Amino acid sequence: MLEISNLTHTYGSGPSAHNALGGIDLTVAEGELVCIVGPSGCGKSTLLRSIAGLLRPTGGQVVLNGSPVEQTPDNLAVVFQDYSRSLFPWMSVADNVSLPLRRKGMDKKQRKEAALEALEQVGLEGAGAKYPWQLSGGMQQRVSIARALAYRPALLLMDEPFGSVDAQTREELEDLTLRVRGHHNMTIVLITHDIDESVYVGDRVVVLSKAPAGIVGDLRVDLPGPRDQITTREHPDFVHLRAEVGRLVRGMRSQPASASQ
Amino acid sequence: MNRVLRAAGRLWAVPVVLVVWELVTRAAEDLSFPPPTTIAASMYEMWLTGPAERLWLTEAALENIPASVGRLLAGWLLAGVIGIALGIAMGRLPLLFRFLDPLVQFARAIPPPMLLPFFMALFAIGPRMQINVIVFGIIWPVLINAGEGARLVDRQHLDTARVFGLSRGQRLFQIILPSAMPKIFAGLRVSLSLALILMVISELVGSTDGIGFQLLDAQRSYDLPGVWGTIVVLGVLGYVLNSAFLAAERRVLSWHRAAKQTT
């Protein structure tokens, strides 16, 4: 459902130009949960912004459900890392969730119901009347996820969604993501720099190299489901996969970086 | 009880100043500086000796104060609406900003009282001229603040709005305007105090009623306690307007204060 072909992006021009993406080819099937992992600053966010239509790449193409992405597609939602800058502090939680639903042609009552239902799915029933800043960081990110769920996107992009919360909350949110993915048969692309997380959550892990980013590994994760924070993480396949992903990420890191050290 | 004590702690200086003022002016016996009790008596005479069915308000009080406050608020609201609309447009449209910013910088550098002769020629003496002077003199803080607020909307808020396909109207009224609101309120507050100044100035030169006119009238008839009394009324009016504004701001921007404290 998502096809990325030979995607390149360069910021600026001339000698100060920064080549962020160096030709990315990636296909994601419907219903898949693909994790994209790579070292910090490798162009992961540039890739996400290109898929979301927030950035016009300098080369290549992104095709979503058969149509090339030029502006922000209407069947796509994003969960950003920085929930405090993505939720609107002047609106209640319920209003934050229902705001985008007007586009879906729902009337006021339907929007409200959809928002409450989505909040219930992320375990925030009863928090609708609160304001985002009255909630903890993990709960705010749940609101972001609820907003995306209520929107019923075909493709959900998550940009380091659990990067700003503590370890325990992170595990809760990982399990929440796995729980809700089945609800609407969404396709999910999750970007992270956390190797464990990518293997734990993903059906597939795509490893990016340092900038200009290219794909250096594409591994299928065949772990028994349902996944569990304890048993999955001690499964031999998990241990093996995370070592392999780690090697791929680090392998690319050690070549040019060690020369300069 | 606690609140009473706190208010007392804030206001203790007022009676002290009044008593010292009274004593000094009585000792000096200078006609230009009447004692506060004389000023108070003159104010009472001027505003509060009307018939009981009008709450003892005099003709002067019922004519001049509402006329002045009405013009002030009309000018302020008009400047607010135009300033916010134009400011946000300039903040969001860089091309418009480049065209209009030099004009704005030029226009706001002109001291507004200098425009009085021009506006008097343009509109003739009366409320229309006064409101125009007020609007022209006070619009700049609102316009510039609204522009800056609209320009500095968090990029991720705008990205979120784009991703979720918010309409232009939703983006304007639900994202950009609320984002810019703290700055807009800062501008509106400055404008409100400027509006009081320009209201008086415009009434001093081109009016047949209003508090400024009454001030002029008292001065012309060498009624110095009357002059002082009018000045006190202006001070009280400014204080009341500012307090009302702050109360409104606290309500509208409660999210802003709370969000600032928790993050």
Short mmCIF file of C-alpha atoms in Angstrom, two decimals:
data_model
loop_
_atom_site.label_atom_id
_atom_site.label_comp_id
_atom_site.label_asym_id
_atom_site.label_seq_id
_atom_site.Cartn_x
_atom_site.Cartn_y
_atom_site.Cartn_z
CA MET A 1 0.00 0.00 0.00
CA LEU A 2 3.03 2.24 0.42
CA GLU A 3 5.71 2.29 -2.24
CA ILE A 4 8.78 4.45 -1.94
CA SER A 5 11.06 4.50 -4.93
CA ASN A 6 14.51 6.01 -5.18
CA LEU A 7 13.66 8.74 -2.69
CA THR A 8 16.37 11.35 -2.26
CA HIS A 9 16.40 14.64 -0.43
CA THR A 10 19.01 17.34 -0.16
CA TYR A 11 18.67 20.34 2.14
CA GLY A 12 20.10 23.55 0.75
CA SER A 13 22.42 23.73 -2.22
CA GLY A 14 26.05 24.40 -3.05
CA PRO A 15 28.85 23.51 -0.67
CA SER A 16 26.63 23.71 2.45
CA ALA A 17 24.10 21.27 1.02
CA HIS A 18 23.18 18.39 3.28
CA ASN A 19 22.26 15.15 1.62
CA ALA A 20 19.77 13.50 4.00
CA LEU A 21 18.29 10.70 1.92
CA GLY A 22 20.39 8.82 -0.59
CA GLY A 23 17.93 6.81 -2.63
CA ILE A 24 15.45 4.85 -0.54
CA ASP A 25 13.39 1.99 -1.98
CA LEU A 26 10.82 0.51 0.33
CA THR A 27 7.50 -1.24 -0.04
CA VAL A 28 5.09 -1.73 2.84
CA ALA A 29 2.18 -4.15 2.53
CA GLU A 30 -1.28 -3.45 3.90
CA GLY A 31 -1.67 -4.23 7.58
CA GLU A 32 2.04 -4.43 8.17
CA LEU A 33 3.84 -2.79 11.10
CA VAL A 34 7.25 -1.75 9.85
CA CYS A 35 9.84 -0.27 12.15
CA ILE A 36 12.48 1.95 10.65
CA VAL A 37 15.54 2.14 12.81
CA GLY A 38 18.76 4.04 12.32
CA PRO A 39 21.35 6.13 14.09
CA SER A 40 20.35 9.64 15.26
CA GLY A 41 20.47 12.28 12.60
CA CYS A 42 20.41 9.76 9.78
CA GLY A 43 17.42 11.25 8.00
CA LYS A 44 14.63 9.21 9.58
CA SER A 45 12.52 12.29 10.15
CA THR A 46 13.15 13.52 6.62
CA LEU A 47 11.86 10.18 5.38
CA LEU A 48 8.76 10.44 7.57
CA ARG A 49 8.05 14.00 6.52
CA SER A 50 8.32 12.98 2.87
CA ILE A 51 5.83 10.15 3.37
CA ALA A 52 3.46 12.46 5.21
CA GLY A 53 3.63 15.05 2.45
CA LEU A 54 5.04 17.66 4.82
CA LEU A 55 8.18 17.90 2.75
CA ARG A 56 8.65 17.72 -0.98
CA PRO A 57 11.61 15.43 -1.60
CA THR A 58 14.16 16.56 -4.17
CA GLY A 59 14.02 13.22 -5.96
CA GLY A 60 12.07 9.99 -6.20
CA GLN A 61 8.48 9.24 -5.37
CA VAL A 62 6.19 8.14 -2.58
CA VAL A 63 3.04 6.32 -3.68
CA LEU A 64 0.29 5.68 -1.16
CA ASN A 65 -2.55 3.37 -2.20
CA GLY A 66 -1.75 3.96 -5.84
CA SER A 67 -1.61 7.76 -5.79
CA PRO A 68 1.61 9.75 -5.54
CA VAL A 69 1.95 11.79 -2.36
CA GLU A 70 2.13 15.46 -3.20
CA GLN A 71 0.27 17.13 -0.37
CA THR A 72 -0.66 15.59 2.94
CA PRO A 73 -2.80 12.56 2.06
CA ASP A 74 -6.21 12.39 3.70
CA ASN A 75 -5.91 8.79 4.87
CA LEU A 76 -2.75 9.26 6.86
CA ALA A 77 -2.16 10.23 10.49
CA VAL A 78 1.02 11.00 12.39
CA VAL A 79 1.98 10.56 16.02
CA PHE A 80 4.86 12.93 16.69
CA GLN A 81 7.53 12.46 19.30
CA ASP A 82 6.93 15.78 21.00
CA TYR A 83 3.35 15.41 22.21
CA SER A 84 3.42 18.74 24.03
CA ARG A 85 3.96 20.56 20.75
CA SER A 86 1.55 18.39 18.80
CA LEU A 87 -1.49 18.55 21.08
CA PHE A 88 -3.13 21.95 21.32
CA PRO A 89 -2.98 23.24 24.89
CA TRP A 90 -5.96 25.56 24.46
CA MET A 91 -8.33 22.67 23.70
CA SER A 92 -9.64 19.94 25.94
CA VAL A 93 -8.44 16.41 25.33
CA ALA A 94 -11.74 15.46 23.67
CA ASP A 95 -11.57 18.51 21.40
CA ASN A 96 -8.01 17.66 20.44
CA VAL A 97 -9.13 14.18 19.40
CA SER A 98 -12.27 15.25 17.56
CA LEU A 99 -10.83 18.33 15.81
CA PRO A 100 -9.66 16.51 12.65
CA LEU A 101 -12.88 14.54 12.32
CA ARG A 102 -14.86 17.34 10.74
CA ARG A 103 -13.05 16.53 7.53
CA LYS A 104 -14.56 13.05 7.68
CA GLY A 105 -18.03 14.54 7.33
CA MET A 106 -19.15 13.60 10.84
CA ASP A 107 -21.61 15.79 12.70
CA LYS A 108 -20.91 17.08 16.17
CA LYS A 109 -22.43 14.14 18.00
CA GLN A 110 -20.62 11.57 15.88
CA ARG A 111 -17.34 13.39 16.38
CA LYS A 112 -17.81 13.39 20.11
CA GLU A 113 -18.68 9.71 20.17
CA ALA A 114 -15.70 8.81 18.02
CA ALA A 115 -13.41 10.82 20.28
CA LEU A 116 -14.70 9.15 23.43
CA GLU A 117 -14.40 5.73 21.84
CA ALA A 118 -10.79 6.38 20.81
CA LEU A 119 -9.95 7.69 24.28
CA GLU A 120 -11.41 4.53 25.74
CA GLN A 121 -9.24 2.42 23.45
CA VAL A 122 -6.12 4.05 24.81
CA GLY A 123 -7.30 3.73 28.40
CA LEU A 124 -8.23 7.37 28.94
CA GLU A 125 -11.96 7.13 29.50
CA GLY A 126 -13.04 10.07 31.60
CA ALA A 127 -10.12 12.31 30.65
CA GLY A 128 -11.91 14.03 27.77
CA ALA A 129 -12.77 17.20 29.65
CA LYS A 130 -9.21 17.70 30.91
CA TYR A 131 -6.56 19.74 29.18
CA PRO A 132 -3.43 18.07 27.79
CA TRP A 133 -1.15 19.87 30.24
CA GLN A 134 -3.09 18.38 33.13
CA LEU A 135 -1.92 14.90 32.07
CA SER A 136 1.41 13.13 32.43
CA GLY A 137 3.67 12.77 29.40
CA GLY A 138 2.66 9.16 28.80
CA MET A 139 -1.02 10.07 28.99
CA GLN A 140 -0.51 12.96 26.57
CA GLN A 141 1.07 10.58 24.09
CA ARG A 142 -1.95 8.32 24.55
CA VAL A 143 -4.11 11.28 23.57
CA SER A 144 -2.01 11.69 20.41
CA ILE A 145 -2.52 8.03 19.65
CA ALA A 146 -6.25 8.34 20.31
CA ARG A 147 -6.42 11.29 17.93
CA ALA A 148 -4.75 9.19 15.24
CA LEU A 149 -7.03 6.20 15.93
CA ALA A 150 -10.22 8.27 15.79
CA TYR A 151 -9.08 9.56 12.42
CA ARG A 152 -9.08 5.95 11.10
CA PRO A 153 -6.09 6.39 8.80
CA ALA A 154 -5.03 3.74 6.31
CA LEU A 155 -1.45 4.55 7.22
CA LEU A 156 -0.26 5.61 10.64
CA LEU A 157 3.18 7.17 10.89
CA MET A 158 4.84 7.27 14.29
CA ASP A 159 7.93 9.43 14.67
CA GLU A 160 9.91 8.23 17.68
CA PRO A 161 6.59 8.13 19.50
CA PHE A 162 7.97 6.87 22.79
CA GLY A 163 11.22 8.82 22.81
CA SER A 164 10.08 11.37 25.39
CA VAL A 165 8.62 9.13 28.08
CA ASP A 166 10.18 7.03 30.83
CA ALA A 167 11.05 3.36 30.32
CA GLN A 168 7.99 1.91 32.01
CA THR A 169 5.57 4.17 30.16
CA ARG A 170 7.41 3.31 26.98
CA GLU A 171 6.65 -0.39 27.48
CA GLU A 172 3.00 0.39 28.16
CA LEU A 173 2.74 2.47 25.02
CA GLU A 174 4.48 -0.21 22.93
CA ASP A 175 1.90 -2.74 24.09
CA LEU A 176 -0.87 -0.22 23.46
CA THR A 177 0.34 0.19 19.88
CA LEU A 178 0.33 -3.57 19.37
CA ARG A 179 -3.16 -3.79 20.86
CA VAL A 180 -4.77 -1.10 18.73
CA ARG A 181 -3.12 -1.97 15.44
CA GLY A 182 -5.57 -4.77 14.84
CA HIS A 183 -8.62 -2.56 15.38
CA HIS A 184 -8.88 -0.90 12.02
CA ASN A 185 -6.41 -2.93 9.99
CA MET A 186 -4.07 0.02 9.89
CA THR A 187 -0.69 -0.08 8.29
CA ILE A 188 1.88 1.38 10.67
CA VAL A 189 5.33 2.78 9.98
CA LEU A 190 7.15 3.46 13.24
CA ILE A 191 10.42 5.32 13.30
CA THR A 192 12.73 4.79 16.24
CA HIS A 193 16.36 4.77 17.24
CA ASP A 194 15.70 2.07 19.83
CA ILE A 195 16.80 -1.30 18.49
CA ASP A 196 14.94 -3.37 21.11
CA GLU A 197 11.77 -1.47 20.46
CA SER A 198 11.96 -2.00 16.72
CA VAL A 199 12.26 -5.76 17.10
CA TYR A 200 9.63 -5.97 19.83
CA VAL A 201 6.96 -3.97 18.03
CA GLY A 202 7.64 -4.63 14.35
CA ASP A 203 6.65 -7.28 11.85
CA ARG A 204 9.62 -6.05 9.92
CA VAL A 205 12.64 -3.97 10.80
CA VAL A 206 14.23 -1.74 8.18
CA VAL A 207 17.68 -0.46 9.10
CA LEU A 208 18.92 2.85 7.73
CA SER A 209 22.52 3.92 7.40
CA LYS A 210 23.99 7.23 8.46
CA ALA A 211 23.14 10.23 6.27
CA PRO A 212 22.70 10.18 3.39
CA ALA A 213 20.36 7.43 4.53
CA GLY A 214 20.11 4.22 2.58
CA ILE A 215 18.61 0.88 3.54
CA VAL A 216 21.26 -1.51 4.87
CA GLY A 217 18.98 -4.19 6.23
CA ASP A 218 15.39 -5.40 5.96
CA LEU A 219 14.58 -8.16 8.42
CA ARG A 220 11.35 -10.02 8.97
CA VAL A 221 10.45 -10.49 12.62
CA ASP A 222 8.81 -13.87 13.17
CA LEU A 223 8.22 -13.87 16.86
CA PRO A 224 5.35 -15.80 18.41
CA GLY A 225 2.35 -13.63 19.29
CA PRO A 226 0.90 -12.11 21.29
CA ARG A 227 4.06 -10.33 22.27
CA ASP A 228 4.88 -9.89 25.88
CA GLN A 229 7.42 -7.56 27.45
CA ILE A 230 9.05 -10.38 29.44
CA THR A 231 8.74 -13.60 27.45
CA THR A 232 9.19 -12.07 24.01
CA ARG A 233 12.32 -10.26 25.06
CA GLU A 234 13.90 -13.50 26.34
CA HIS A 235 12.94 -15.50 23.27
CA PRO A 236 16.08 -16.72 21.43
CA ASP A 237 14.81 -15.30 18.13
CA PHE A 238 14.37 -11.87 19.76
CA VAL A 239 17.88 -11.96 21.18
CA HIS A 240 19.26 -13.04 17.86
CA LEU A 241 17.36 -10.44 15.84
CA ARG A 242 18.21 -7.56 18.09
CA ALA A 243 21.88 -8.50 17.87
CA GLU A 244 21.63 -8.54 14.12
CA VAL A 245 19.85 -5.19 13.94
CA GLY A 246 22.36 -3.79 16.42
CA ARG A 247 25.22 -4.98 14.26
CA LEU A 248 23.68 -3.41 11.18
CA VAL A 249 23.12 -0.08 12.91
CA ARG A 250 26.54 -0.06 14.54
CA GLY A 251 28.30 -1.56 11.57
CA MET A 252 27.47 1.45 9.49
CA ARG A 253 28.32 3.71 12.34
CA SER A 254 31.79 2.30 13.01
CA GLN A 255 33.17 2.66 9.49
CA PRO A 256 33.30 6.41 8.84
CA ALA A 257 32.90 7.50 12.45
CA SER A 258 35.82 5.47 13.87
CA ALA A 259 38.19 7.03 11.37
CA SER A 260 37.55 10.45 12.81
CA GLN A 261 37.85 9.38 16.43
CA MET B 1 -9.89 36.98 55.94
CA ASN B 2 -6.62 36.19 54.26
CA ARG B 3 -7.71 38.17 51.23
CA VAL B 4 -8.63 41.17 53.36
CA LEU B 5 -5.21 41.10 54.98
CA ARG B 6 -3.48 40.86 51.63
CA ALA B 7 -5.50 43.76 50.25
CA ALA B 8 -4.65 45.76 53.36
CA GLY B 9 -0.99 44.96 52.85
CA ARG B 10 -1.18 46.28 49.32
CA LEU B 11 -3.25 49.36 50.00
CA TRP B 12 -1.82 50.70 53.28
CA ALA B 13 0.15 53.38 51.41
CA VAL B 14 -2.99 55.04 50.00
CA PRO B 15 -4.33 56.59 53.26
CA VAL B 16 -0.80 57.51 54.32
CA VAL B 17 -0.18 59.41 51.08
CA LEU B 18 -3.60 61.09 51.33
CA VAL B 19 -3.01 62.29 54.88
CA VAL B 20 0.48 63.63 54.09
CA TRP B 21 -0.86 65.29 50.95
CA GLU B 22 -3.69 66.90 52.93
CA LEU B 23 -1.32 68.24 55.58
CA VAL B 24 1.24 69.58 53.11
CA THR B 25 -1.31 71.30 50.86
CA ARG B 26 -3.09 72.84 53.86
CA ALA B 27 0.20 74.19 55.15
CA ALA B 28 1.28 75.51 51.72
CA GLU B 29 -2.05 77.19 50.94
CA ASP B 30 -1.23 77.24 47.24
CA LEU B 31 -4.32 77.67 45.04
CA SER B 32 -2.85 75.38 42.38
CA PHE B 33 -2.59 72.53 44.86
CA PRO B 34 -5.91 72.18 46.71
CA PRO B 35 -6.05 69.63 49.56
CA PRO B 36 -7.60 66.23 48.78
CA THR B 37 -10.68 67.00 50.86
CA THR B 38 -11.40 70.02 48.69
CA ILE B 39 -10.88 67.93 45.57
CA ALA B 40 -13.23 65.30 46.94
CA ALA B 41 -15.86 67.91 47.74
CA SER B 42 -15.57 69.33 44.26
CA MET B 43 -15.86 65.85 42.74
CA TYR B 44 -18.93 65.20 44.84
CA GLU B 45 -20.42 68.46 43.65
CA MET B 46 -19.54 67.77 40.06
CA TRP B 47 -20.71 64.17 39.76
CA LEU B 48 -22.90 63.17 42.68
CA THR B 49 -25.37 65.97 43.48
CA GLY B 50 -28.04 64.89 41.03
CA PRO B 51 -31.56 63.73 41.88
CA ALA B 52 -32.05 60.49 43.79
CA GLU B 53 -33.93 58.75 40.99
CA ARG B 54 -30.78 58.98 38.89
CA LEU B 55 -28.68 57.51 41.69
CA TRP B 56 -27.56 61.06 42.54
CA LEU B 57 -25.55 61.28 39.38
CA THR B 58 -25.41 64.77 37.94
CA GLU B 59 -26.12 65.75 34.38
CA ALA B 60 -22.38 66.15 33.85
CA ALA B 61 -21.65 62.67 35.14
CA LEU B 62 -24.34 61.06 33.02
CA GLU B 63 -23.30 62.91 29.90
CA ASN B 64 -19.56 63.11 30.07
CA ILE B 65 -18.46 59.81 31.52
CA PRO B 66 -20.54 57.52 29.27
CA ALA B 67 -19.64 59.63 26.24
CA SER B 68 -15.95 59.33 26.96
CA VAL B 69 -16.01 55.65 27.91
CA GLY B 70 -18.15 54.86 24.89
CA ARG B 71 -15.68 56.49 22.50
CA LEU B 72 -12.76 54.88 24.25
CA LEU B 73 -14.24 51.39 24.04
CA ALA B 74 -15.47 51.88 20.49
CA GLY B 75 -12.01 52.98 19.40
CA TRP B 76 -10.34 50.18 21.31
CA LEU B 77 -12.64 47.47 19.92
CA LEU B 78 -12.30 48.76 16.40
CA ALA B 79 -8.52 48.93 16.71
CA GLY B 80 -8.56 45.44 18.21
CA VAL B 81 -10.54 43.90 15.37
CA ILE B 82 -8.63 45.63 12.59
CA GLY B 83 -5.28 45.16 14.33
CA ILE B 84 -5.79 41.45 14.92
CA ALA B 85 -7.07 40.79 11.40
CA LEU B 86 -4.33 42.75 9.67
CA GLY B 87 -1.63 41.58 12.07
CA ILE B 88 -2.45 37.92 11.57
CA ALA B 89 -2.59 38.36 7.81
CA MET B 90 0.82 40.02 7.90
CA GLY B 91 2.20 37.36 10.22
CA ARG B 92 1.13 34.51 7.97
CA LEU B 93 1.77 36.04 4.54
CA PRO B 94 5.42 37.01 4.15
CA LEU B 95 4.74 38.87 0.92
CA LEU B 96 2.09 41.05 2.56
CA PHE B 97 4.46 41.63 5.46
CA ARG B 98 7.19 42.85 3.14
CA PHE B 99 4.81 45.28 1.44
CA LEU B 100 3.12 46.64 4.53
CA ASP B 101 5.80 46.54 7.21
CA PRO B 102 7.59 49.75 6.08
CA LEU B 103 4.24 51.54 6.04
CA VAL B 104 3.38 50.23 9.48
CA GLN B 105 6.75 51.27 10.87
CA PHE B 106 6.33 54.74 9.39
CA ALA B 107 2.76 55.19 10.56
CA ARG B 108 3.41 54.08 14.10
CA ALA B 109 6.37 56.44 14.38
CA ILE B 110 4.03 59.41 13.99
CA PRO B 111 2.97 60.74 17.39
CA PRO B 112 -0.81 60.32 17.26
CA PRO B 113 -1.67 63.77 18.71
CA MET B 114 0.09 65.28 15.68
CA LEU B 115 -2.64 63.79 13.56
CA LEU B 116 -5.39 65.66 15.35
CA PRO B 117 -5.42 68.68 13.00
CA PHE B 118 -5.56 66.35 10.04
CA PHE B 119 -8.37 64.23 11.44
CA MET B 120 -10.25 67.36 12.50
CA ALA B 121 -10.11 68.60 8.93
CA LEU B 122 -11.10 65.20 7.62
CA PHE B 123 -14.02 64.35 9.89
CA ALA B 124 -15.01 67.60 11.57
CA ILE B 125 -15.26 67.77 15.34
CA GLY B 126 -17.25 65.00 16.96
CA PRO B 127 -17.19 61.36 17.99
CA ARG B 128 -16.25 60.10 14.54
CA MET B 129 -13.08 62.17 14.55
CA GLN B 130 -12.26 61.12 18.10
CA ILE B 131 -12.75 57.43 17.45
CA ASN B 132 -10.56 57.69 14.39
CA VAL B 133 -7.80 59.36 16.35
CA ILE B 134 -8.01 56.67 19.00
CA VAL B 135 -7.98 53.84 16.45
CA PHE B 136 -5.06 55.27 14.55
CA GLY B 137 -3.09 55.93 17.70
CA ILE B 138 -3.56 52.58 19.42
CA ILE B 139 -3.76 50.03 16.63
CA TRP B 140 -0.01 49.47 16.34
CA PRO B 141 0.71 47.46 19.48
CA VAL B 142 -2.16 45.08 18.62
CA LEU B 143 -1.15 44.79 15.00
CA ILE B 144 2.52 44.20 15.66
CA ASN B 145 1.90 41.73 18.48
CA ALA B 146 -0.72 39.81 16.53
CA GLY B 147 1.69 39.63 13.59
CA GLU B 148 4.48 38.30 15.74
CA GLY B 149 2.17 35.83 17.46
CA ALA B 150 0.93 34.53 14.14
CA ARG B 151 4.43 34.31 12.72
CA LEU B 152 5.74 32.33 15.68
CA VAL B 153 3.10 29.59 15.76
CA ASP B 154 4.86 26.37 16.66
CA ARG B 155 5.87 24.59 13.47
CA GLN B 156 4.75 21.27 14.84
CA HIS B 157 1.30 22.63 15.59
CA LEU B 158 1.08 23.65 11.94
CA ASP B 159 2.46 20.29 10.78
CA THR B 160 -0.16 18.55 12.89
CA ALA B 161 -2.85 20.73 11.37
CA ARG B 162 -1.62 19.88 7.88
CA VAL B 163 -1.34 16.16 8.51
CA PHE B 164 -4.88 15.99 9.83
CA GLY B 165 -6.13 18.08 6.95
CA LEU B 166 -7.64 20.94 8.96
CA SER B 167 -9.46 23.42 6.77
CA ARG B 168 -8.20 26.98 6.34
CA GLY B 169 -10.86 28.23 8.72
CA GLN B 170 -10.00 25.64 11.36
CA ARG B 171 -6.32 26.46 11.04
CA LEU B 172 -6.99 30.17 11.42
CA PHE B 173 -9.53 30.09 14.23
CA GLN B 174 -8.46 26.99 16.14
CA ILE B 175 -4.68 26.98 15.72
CA ILE B 176 -3.21 30.32 14.66
CA LEU B 177 -5.51 32.65 16.57
CA PRO B 178 -5.30 30.79 19.91
CA SER B 179 -1.52 30.45 19.49
CA ALA B 180 -1.18 34.17 18.98
CA MET B 181 -3.62 35.01 21.78
CA PRO B 182 -1.07 35.60 24.56
CA LYS B 183 0.75 38.13 22.39
CA ILE B 184 -2.49 39.69 21.20
CA PHE B 185 -3.55 40.25 24.78
CA ALA B 186 -0.24 41.90 25.59
CA GLY B 187 -0.85 44.27 22.68
CA LEU B 188 -4.47 44.92 23.64
CA ARG B 189 -3.42 45.86 27.13
CA VAL B 190 -0.94 48.46 25.94
CA SER B 191 -3.57 49.76 23.53
CA LEU B 192 -6.14 50.13 26.27
CA SER B 193 -3.98 52.51 28.28
CA LEU B 194 -3.05 54.41 25.11
CA ALA B 195 -6.75 54.66 24.29
CA LEU B 196 -7.41 56.50 27.55
CA ILE B 197 -4.67 59.01 26.76
CA LEU B 198 -5.90 59.63 23.23
CA MET B 199 -9.48 59.88 24.39
CA VAL B 200 -8.57 62.77 26.70
CA ILE B 201 -6.35 64.48 24.13
CA SER B 202 -8.99 64.29 21.42
CA GLU B 203 -11.58 65.68 23.83
CA LEU B 204 -9.32 68.53 24.85
CA VAL B 205 -9.22 69.88 21.31
CA GLY B 206 -12.24 68.70 19.49
CA SER B 207 -15.23 68.03 21.67
CA THR B 208 -18.26 69.50 23.36
CA ASP B 209 -18.66 66.76 25.92
CA GLY B 210 -16.61 64.06 27.62
CA ILE B 211 -14.23 63.96 30.55
CA GLY B 212 -11.52 65.77 28.62
CA PHE B 213 -13.95 68.54 27.75
CA GLN B 214 -14.93 68.86 31.38
CA LEU B 215 -11.27 69.12 32.33
CA LEU B 216 -10.82 71.93 29.85
CA ASP B 217 -13.99 73.60 31.06
CA ALA B 218 -12.82 73.50 34.68
CA GLN B 219 -9.44 74.87 33.71
CA ARG B 220 -10.98 77.73 31.73
CA SER B 221 -13.11 78.77 34.68
CA TYR B 222 -10.10 78.62 37.05
CA ASP B 223 -11.80 75.81 38.96
CA LEU B 224 -8.61 74.07 40.11
CA PRO B 225 -10.28 71.57 42.45
CA GLY B 226 -12.46 70.69 39.45
CA VAL B 227 -9.33 70.11 37.32
CA TRP B 228 -7.88 67.88 40.00
CA GLY B 229 -11.16 66.05 40.43
CA THR B 230 -11.33 65.26 36.73
CA ILE B 231 -7.77 63.99 36.78
CA VAL B 232 -8.67 61.67 39.66
CA VAL B 233 -11.68 60.38 37.73
CA LEU B 234 -9.40 59.64 34.77
CA GLY B 235 -7.01 57.78 37.04
CA VAL B 236 -9.81 55.71 38.51
CA LEU B 237 -11.18 54.99 35.05
CA GLY B 238 -7.76 53.78 33.87
CA TYR B 239 -7.40 51.60 36.92
CA VAL B 240 -10.86 50.07 36.52
CA LEU B 241 -10.34 49.37 32.81
CA ASN B 242 -6.99 47.74 33.42
CA SER B 243 -8.36 45.58 36.24
CA ALA B 244 -11.30 44.47 34.12
CA PHE B 245 -8.93 43.67 31.29
CA LEU B 246 -6.66 41.60 33.51
CA ALA B 247 -9.63 39.65 34.83
CA ALA B 248 -10.73 38.89 31.26
CA GLU B 249 -7.19 37.91 30.31
CA ARG B 250 -6.96 35.52 33.22
CA ARG B 251 -10.09 33.78 32.00
CA VAL B 252 -9.22 33.60 28.32
CA LEU B 253 -5.57 32.66 28.78
CA SER B 254 -5.96 30.26 31.70
CA TRP B 255 -4.62 27.45 29.50
CA HIS B 256 -1.57 29.50 28.70
CA ARG B 257 -0.63 30.22 32.30
CA ALA B 258 -1.26 26.66 33.41
CA ALA B 259 0.58 25.13 30.47
CA LYS B 260 3.56 27.41 31.13
CA GLN B 261 3.70 26.34 34.74
CA THR B 262 3.58 22.59 34.11
CA THR B 263 6.10 22.35 31.29
#
